[in-house]
Amino acid sequence: GAGVSQSPSNKVTEKGKDVELRCDPISGHTALYWYRQRLGQGLEFLIYFQGNSAPDKSGLPSDRFSAERTGESVSTLTIQRTQQEDSAVYLCASSPSGGPGELFFGEGSRLTVL
Amino acid sequence: QKEVEQNSGPLSVPEGAIASLNCTYSDRGSQSFFWYRQYSGKSPELIMFIYSNGDKEDGRFTAQLNKASQYVSLLIRDSQPSDSATYLCAVRGNQGAQKLVFGQGTRLTINP
C-alpha cells in the first residue's frame, strides 16, 4: 500500500502479557518514529530510527519497552509485562530523507490492557 | 517545563471568524516547526511547516514564527465547521536532535 501500515489495529490483552506491535513504513522513507497517545492527550515520543544510525531511544518510558527496525523497513515495538497504564494508541510515522521532515502517520494500534 | 506547550482548550470560534492557535517551545536551538490537525479517532495530518521567522500563508492557513520569543502560531481564516479538530504543534530541534516533539494539542470547535 501507499501509506504507513500498522498492525494490529486493536489489541486487548491481560496485565502481565507481552505484546508486539508492527509498523510497515512508506517504501523509501528512511526515518521511522513511534509515539504513544493516551486518551485526550498529545503525542508522547517513544523512539526514532534513521537509516542505519543508532536509534534515539530517549522516549521509552521503561525497560519493558523495546523496538527494532530491520534496515529501512518494518519496525516492531514490544511491550513486556504490560500494565494498565500502557493502554493507549501507539502511532507509527515515517519520513523521507531531505525535504521538510513531514511525518506520515499510520492509523495506529489501540492497546487495551485489562 | 514541557518542551512544547499549547493551551489544551477547548477553543470555540464562530463560523467565518479567525481562529488563533498558539504554541511555545523551550529549546532555543529548534529549527523547524509543524502544525498537524487530528480529527477525533484519526491520525494526525500535516497542515503546514515553517522554518524562518515571519509569516507563511497557505490558503486559509497562516503560520507565524518568532524565534526570539520561542513562539509559533497558526491562524485559520474564514473558519469552517470542518476545521473542528485538535491542532498539534510539533518542534524539531537542532541537527543533533532529529526527534519531533509534539505539544498536547488544542481542541478547536467551530460553531455554525
Short mmCIF file of N, CA and C in Angstrom, two decimals, chain A residues 18-19 22-24 52 104:
data_model
loop_
_atom_site.label_atom_id
_atom_site.label_comp_id
_atom_site.label_asym_id
_atom_site.label_seq_id
_atom_site.Cartn_x
_atom_site.Cartn_y
_atom_site.Cartn_z
N ASP A 18 2.92 -10.05 27.23
CA ASP A 18 3.75 -9.28 26.29
C ASP A 18 2.94 -9.01 25.03
N VAL A 19 3.17 -7.84 24.42
CA VAL A 19 2.53 -7.53 23.14
C VAL A 19 3.58 -7.02 22.15
N ARG A 22 3.36 -3.83 15.13
CA ARG A 22 4.16 -3.80 13.90
C ARG A 22 3.86 -2.55 13.10
N CYS A 23 4.91 -2.04 12.45
CA CYS A 23 4.77 -0.87 11.58
C CYS A 23 5.51 -1.12 10.28
N ASP A 24 4.82 -0.92 9.18
CA ASP A 24 5.41 -1.04 7.84
C ASP A 24 5.42 0.36 7.23
N ASN A 52 20.66 3.62 9.11
CA ASN A 52 21.45 2.65 9.88
C ASN A 52 22.08 3.25 11.13
N PHE A 104 4.48 11.05 8.10
CA PHE A 104 3.27 10.42 7.59
C PHE A 104 2.89 9.34 8.60
#
